[in-house]
């Protein structure tokens, strides 16, 4: 019988984290939790209410007071979870380009991060979870059994996002996507609190040139290793 694990997956935007995490969660029968939706939900609500995303006090107050619910999917339209804000289904609304543009500004406020920490830790403590974000291995679950830092070149990531957008029938330019990703990477990696970086004990996987299947297989091999090693040898 294998030991239930906590798995932390961090990395820059569009590095394939959610694809990997979804597959792992399905294969292991674990919960998949994409923490980016929490920051997206706060950003969406700020834009709706005409609040300034770069106002730390307003964003902290919003993050503390907003009722955000993440639940199992209620519809079969490609969603992995339902995201509700104040009783409204915002699962797709939080993926809008306007939210993409502002989310890293909102996520950089220390008060916002603090407000969203408790719910993430509570879910982490339950175990049998694959949690995805930017600071899961470093801040939210520093004791995770397995930490993966999934990376890819910014050009490869922009190409993936471009193909996704095309698939959804959206007309966006590759150059614009590349520019937005670069800006978001810069903000995420340079913020003072919980910047994007691999935990010292994370396994760094560079995914350029690897198929989603190959990335999944590599990580499953690590999961098997963790499961078969005695606790004191687990790193
Ligand atoms: O899916 P994608 O990689 O584009 O973004 P996401 O995972 O939904 O995260 C959106 C943004 O939220 C990131 O660019 C970060 O600024 C922020 N975020 C964060 O700061 N910490 C997390 N644990 C997750 C997301």
PDB file of N, CA and C and ligand atoms in Angstrom, residues 10-15 17-18 34-37 39-40 95 100 103-108 113 120 132-136 140 161 181 184-185 187-188 191 194, ligand 1:
ATOM      1  N   UNK A  10       5.529  23.972  -8.994  1.00  0.00           N
ATOM      2  CA  UNK A  10       5.680  25.400  -9.236  1.00  0.00           C
ATOM      3  C   UNK A  10       6.356  25.620 -10.580  1.00  0.00           C
ATOM      4  N   UNK A  11       6.276  26.860 -11.044  1.00  0.00           N
ATOM      5  CA  UNK A  11       6.954  27.206 -12.290  1.00  0.00           C
ATOM      6  C   UNK A  11       6.279  28.396 -12.935  1.00  0.00           C
ATOM      7  N   UNK A  12       6.900  28.943 -13.978  1.00  0.00           N
ATOM      8  CA  UNK A  12       6.348  30.134 -14.635  1.00  0.00           C
ATOM      9  C   UNK A  12       5.074  29.830 -15.418  1.00  0.00           C
ATOM     10  N   UNK A  13       4.411  30.892 -15.862  1.00  0.00           N
ATOM     11  CA  UNK A  13       3.158  30.762 -16.615  1.00  0.00           C
ATOM     12  C   UNK A  13       3.360  29.894 -17.847  1.00  0.00           C
ATOM     13  N   UNK A  14       2.379  29.050 -18.123  1.00  0.00           N
ATOM     14  CA  UNK A  14       2.331  28.235 -19.334  1.00  0.00           C
ATOM     15  C   UNK A  14       3.484  27.239 -19.454  1.00  0.00           C
ATOM     16  N   UNK A  15       4.031  26.814 -18.309  1.00  0.00           N
ATOM     17  CA  UNK A  15       5.106  25.814 -18.387  1.00  0.00           C
ATOM     18  C   UNK A  15       4.538  24.401 -18.412  1.00  0.00           C
ATOM     19  N   UNK A  17       2.252  23.250 -16.030  1.00  0.00           N
ATOM     20  CA  UNK A  17       1.992  22.794 -14.658  1.00  0.00           C
ATOM     21  C   UNK A  17       0.610  22.177 -14.507  1.00  0.00           C
ATOM     22  N   UNK A  18      -0.399  22.873 -15.045  1.00  0.00           N
ATOM     23  CA  UNK A  18      -1.751  22.362 -14.792  1.00  0.00           C
ATOM     24  C   UNK A  18      -2.020  21.067 -15.551  1.00  0.00           C
ATOM     25  N   UNK A  34      -5.373  24.142  -8.178  1.00  0.00           N
ATOM     26  CA  UNK A  34      -4.635  25.171  -8.903  1.00  0.00           C
ATOM     27  C   UNK A  34      -4.794  26.484  -8.133  1.00  0.00           C
ATOM     28  N   UNK A  35      -3.749  26.871  -7.393  1.00  0.00           N
ATOM     29  CA  UNK A  35      -3.873  28.036  -6.502  1.00  0.00           C
ATOM     30  C   UNK A  35      -3.950  29.365  -7.260  1.00  0.00           C
ATOM     31  N   UNK A  36      -3.542  29.363  -8.537  1.00  0.00           N
ATOM     32  CA  UNK A  36      -3.623  30.587  -9.341  1.00  0.00           C
ATOM     33  C   UNK A  36      -5.039  31.132  -9.410  1.00  0.00           C
ATOM     34  N   UNK A  37      -6.037  30.252  -9.325  1.00  0.00           N
ATOM     35  CA  UNK A  37      -7.428  30.733  -9.429  1.00  0.00           C
ATOM     36  C   UNK A  37      -7.802  31.670  -8.278  1.00  0.00           C
ATOM     37  N   UNK A  39      -5.813  33.958  -6.851  1.00  0.00           N
ATOM     38  CA  UNK A  39      -5.298  35.287  -7.218  1.00  0.00           C
ATOM     39  C   UNK A  39      -6.102  35.849  -8.393  1.00  0.00           C
ATOM     40  N   UNK A  40      -6.499  34.954  -9.288  1.00  0.00           N
ATOM     41  CA  UNK A  40      -7.315  35.383 -10.434  1.00  0.00           C
ATOM     42  C   UNK A  40      -8.690  35.876  -9.970  1.00  0.00           C
ATOM     43  N   UNK A  95     -10.185  33.696 -16.511  1.00  0.00           N
ATOM     44  CA  UNK A  95      -9.149  33.408 -17.523  1.00  0.00           C
ATOM     45  C   UNK A  95      -9.080  34.513 -18.574  1.00  0.00           C
ATOM     46  N   UNK A 100      -5.387  38.218 -16.879  1.00  0.00           N
ATOM     47  CA  UNK A 100      -3.981  37.839 -17.128  1.00  0.00           C
ATOM     48  C   UNK A 100      -3.063  39.033 -16.942  1.00  0.00           C
ATOM     49  N   UNK A 103      -3.102  40.113 -12.948  1.00  0.00           N
ATOM     50  CA  UNK A 103      -3.043  39.179 -11.812  1.00  0.00           C
ATOM     51  C   UNK A 103      -1.703  39.223 -11.070  1.00  0.00           C
ATOM     52  N   UNK A 104      -0.599  39.403 -11.767  1.00  0.00           N
ATOM     53  CA  UNK A 104       0.695  39.396 -11.073  1.00  0.00           C
ATOM     54  C   UNK A 104       0.902  40.644 -10.229  1.00  0.00           C
ATOM     55  N   UNK A 105       0.235  41.737 -10.599  1.00  0.00           N
ATOM     56  CA  UNK A 105       0.302  42.960  -9.797  1.00  0.00           C
ATOM     57  C   UNK A 105      -0.442  42.708  -8.473  1.00  0.00           C
ATOM     58  N   UNK A 106      -1.609  42.093  -8.591  1.00  0.00           N
ATOM     59  CA  UNK A 106      -2.409  41.791  -7.393  1.00  0.00           C
ATOM     60  C   UNK A 106      -1.681  40.775  -6.507  1.00  0.00           C
ATOM     61  N   UNK A 107      -1.092  39.758  -7.143  1.00  0.00           N
ATOM     62  CA  UNK A 107      -0.443  38.677  -6.380  1.00  0.00           C
ATOM     63  C   UNK A 107       0.835  39.139  -5.692  1.00  0.00           C
ATOM     64  N   UNK A 108       1.355  40.286  -6.062  1.00  0.00           N
ATOM     65  CA  UNK A 108       2.604  40.765  -5.451  1.00  0.00           C
ATOM     66  C   UNK A 108       2.369  41.447  -4.104  1.00  0.00           C
ATOM     67  N   UNK A 113      -1.322  37.900  -0.363  1.00  0.00           N
ATOM     68  CA  UNK A 113      -0.749  36.554  -0.212  1.00  0.00           C
ATOM     69  C   UNK A 113      -1.072  35.995   1.175  1.00  0.00           C
ATOM     70  N   UNK A 120      -5.059  27.706   1.429  1.00  0.00           N
ATOM     71  CA  UNK A 120      -4.128  26.813   0.718  1.00  0.00           C
ATOM     72  C   UNK A 120      -3.490  25.816   1.685  1.00  0.00           C
ATOM     73  N   UNK A 132      -0.662  23.374  -7.253  1.00  0.00           N
ATOM     74  CA  UNK A 132       0.071  24.052  -8.313  1.00  0.00           C
ATOM     75  C   UNK A 132       0.132  25.548  -8.062  1.00  0.00           C
ATOM     76  N   UNK A 133       1.274  26.159  -8.280  1.00  0.00           N
ATOM     77  CA  UNK A 133       1.359  27.612  -8.120  1.00  0.00           C
ATOM     78  C   UNK A 133       2.745  28.157  -8.400  1.00  0.00           C
ATOM     79  N   UNK A 134       3.133  29.148  -7.572  1.00  0.00           N
ATOM     80  CA  UNK A 134       4.452  29.780  -7.730  1.00  0.00           C
ATOM     81  C   UNK A 134       5.304  29.593  -6.480  1.00  0.00           C
ATOM     82  N   UNK A 135       4.627  29.449  -5.320  1.00  0.00           N
ATOM     83  CA  UNK A 135       5.342  29.403  -4.037  1.00  0.00           C
ATOM     84  C   UNK A 135       4.882  28.210  -3.200  1.00  0.00           C
ATOM     85  N   UNK A 136       4.421  27.167  -3.851  1.00  0.00           N
ATOM     86  CA  UNK A 136       3.887  26.024  -3.088  1.00  0.00           C
ATOM     87  C   UNK A 136       5.027  25.288  -2.374  1.00  0.00           C
ATOM     88  N   UNK A 140       3.980  27.605   0.851  1.00  0.00           N
ATOM     89  CA  UNK A 140       2.701  27.006   1.258  1.00  0.00           C
ATOM     90  C   UNK A 140       2.881  25.592   1.820  1.00  0.00           C
ATOM     91  N   UNK A 161       0.698  28.886 -25.391  1.00  0.00           N
ATOM     92  CA  UNK A 161      -0.460  29.736 -25.107  1.00  0.00           C
ATOM     93  C   UNK A 161      -1.137  30.209 -26.405  1.00  0.00           C
ATOM     94  N   UNK A 181       3.794  37.422 -21.286  1.00  0.00           N
ATOM     95  CA  UNK A 181       4.425  36.383 -20.466  1.00  0.00           C
ATOM     96  C   UNK A 181       5.711  36.914 -19.846  1.00  0.00           C
ATOM     97  N   UNK A 184       4.889  39.192 -16.974  1.00  0.00           N
ATOM     98  CA  UNK A 184       4.391  38.442 -15.809  1.00  0.00           C
ATOM     99  C   UNK A 184       5.550  37.710 -15.114  1.00  0.00           C
ATOM    100  N   UNK A 185       6.437  37.096 -15.906  1.00  0.00           N
ATOM    101  CA  UNK A 185       7.606  36.410 -15.335  1.00  0.00           C
ATOM    102  C   UNK A 185       8.433  37.377 -14.498  1.00  0.00           C
ATOM    103  N   UNK A 187       7.536  40.195 -13.042  1.00  0.00           N
ATOM    104  CA  UNK A 187       6.843  40.563 -11.802  1.00  0.00           C
ATOM    105  C   UNK A 187       6.867  39.406 -10.798  1.00  0.00           C
ATOM    106  N   UNK A 188       6.572  38.197 -11.265  1.00  0.00           N
ATOM    107  CA  UNK A 188       6.493  37.044 -10.356  1.00  0.00           C
ATOM    108  C   UNK A 188       7.857  36.736  -9.731  1.00  0.00           C
ATOM    109  N   UNK A 191       9.199  39.948  -7.158  1.00  0.00           N
ATOM    110  CA  UNK A 191       8.463  40.501  -6.010  1.00  0.00           C
ATOM    111  C   UNK A 191       9.187  40.158  -4.701  1.00  0.00           C
ATOM    112  N   UNK A 194       7.542  35.874  -1.427  1.00  0.00           N
ATOM    113  CA  UNK A 194       7.274  34.621  -2.145  1.00  0.00           C
ATOM    114  C   UNK A 194       7.525  34.728  -3.654  1.00  0.00           C
TER     115      UNK A 194
HETATM  116  O1  LIG B   1      -1.990  29.447 -15.656  1.00  0.00           O
HETATM  117  P1  LIG B   1      -0.936  30.508 -15.575  1.00  0.00           P
HETATM  118  O2  LIG B   1       0.411  29.916 -15.330  1.00  0.00           O
HETATM  119  O3  LIG B   1      -0.995  31.519 -16.667  1.00  0.00           O
HETATM  120  O4  LIG B   1      -1.249  31.386 -14.318  1.00  0.00           O
HETATM  121  P2  LIG B   1      -1.810  30.946 -12.904  1.00  0.00           P
HETATM  122  O5  LIG B   1      -1.115  29.753 -12.376  1.00  0.00           O
HETATM  123  O6  LIG B   1      -3.291  30.945 -12.972  1.00  0.00           O
HETATM  124  O7  LIG B   1      -1.331  32.190 -12.013  1.00  0.00           O
HETATM  125  C1  LIG B   1      -1.665  33.508 -12.338  1.00  0.00           C
HETATM  126  C2  LIG B   1      -0.797  34.444 -11.518  1.00  0.00           C
HETATM  127  O8  LIG B   1      -1.127  34.331 -10.130  1.00  0.00           O
HETATM  128  C3  LIG B   1       0.702  34.208 -11.578  1.00  0.00           C
HETATM  129  O9  LIG B   1       1.309  34.861 -12.684  1.00  0.00           O
HETATM  130  C4  LIG B   1       1.180  34.769 -10.251  1.00  0.00           C
HETATM  131  O10 LIG B   1       1.358  36.174 -10.333  1.00  0.00           O
HETATM  132  C5  LIG B   1       0.025  34.503  -9.328  1.00  0.00           C
HETATM  133  N1  LIG B   1       0.213  33.303  -8.487  1.00  0.00           N
HETATM  134  C6  LIG B   1       1.001  33.445  -7.370  1.00  0.00           C
HETATM  135  O11 LIG B   1       1.558  34.501  -7.133  1.00  0.00           O
HETATM  136  N2  LIG B   1       1.159  32.391  -6.509  1.00  0.00           N
HETATM  137  C7  LIG B   1       0.555  31.216  -6.761  1.00  0.00           C
HETATM  138  N3  LIG B   1       0.707  30.211  -5.893  1.00  0.00           N
HETATM  139  C8  LIG B   1      -0.239  31.043  -7.914  1.00  0.00           C
HETATM  140  C9  LIG B   1      -0.386  32.111  -8.774  1.00  0.00           C
END
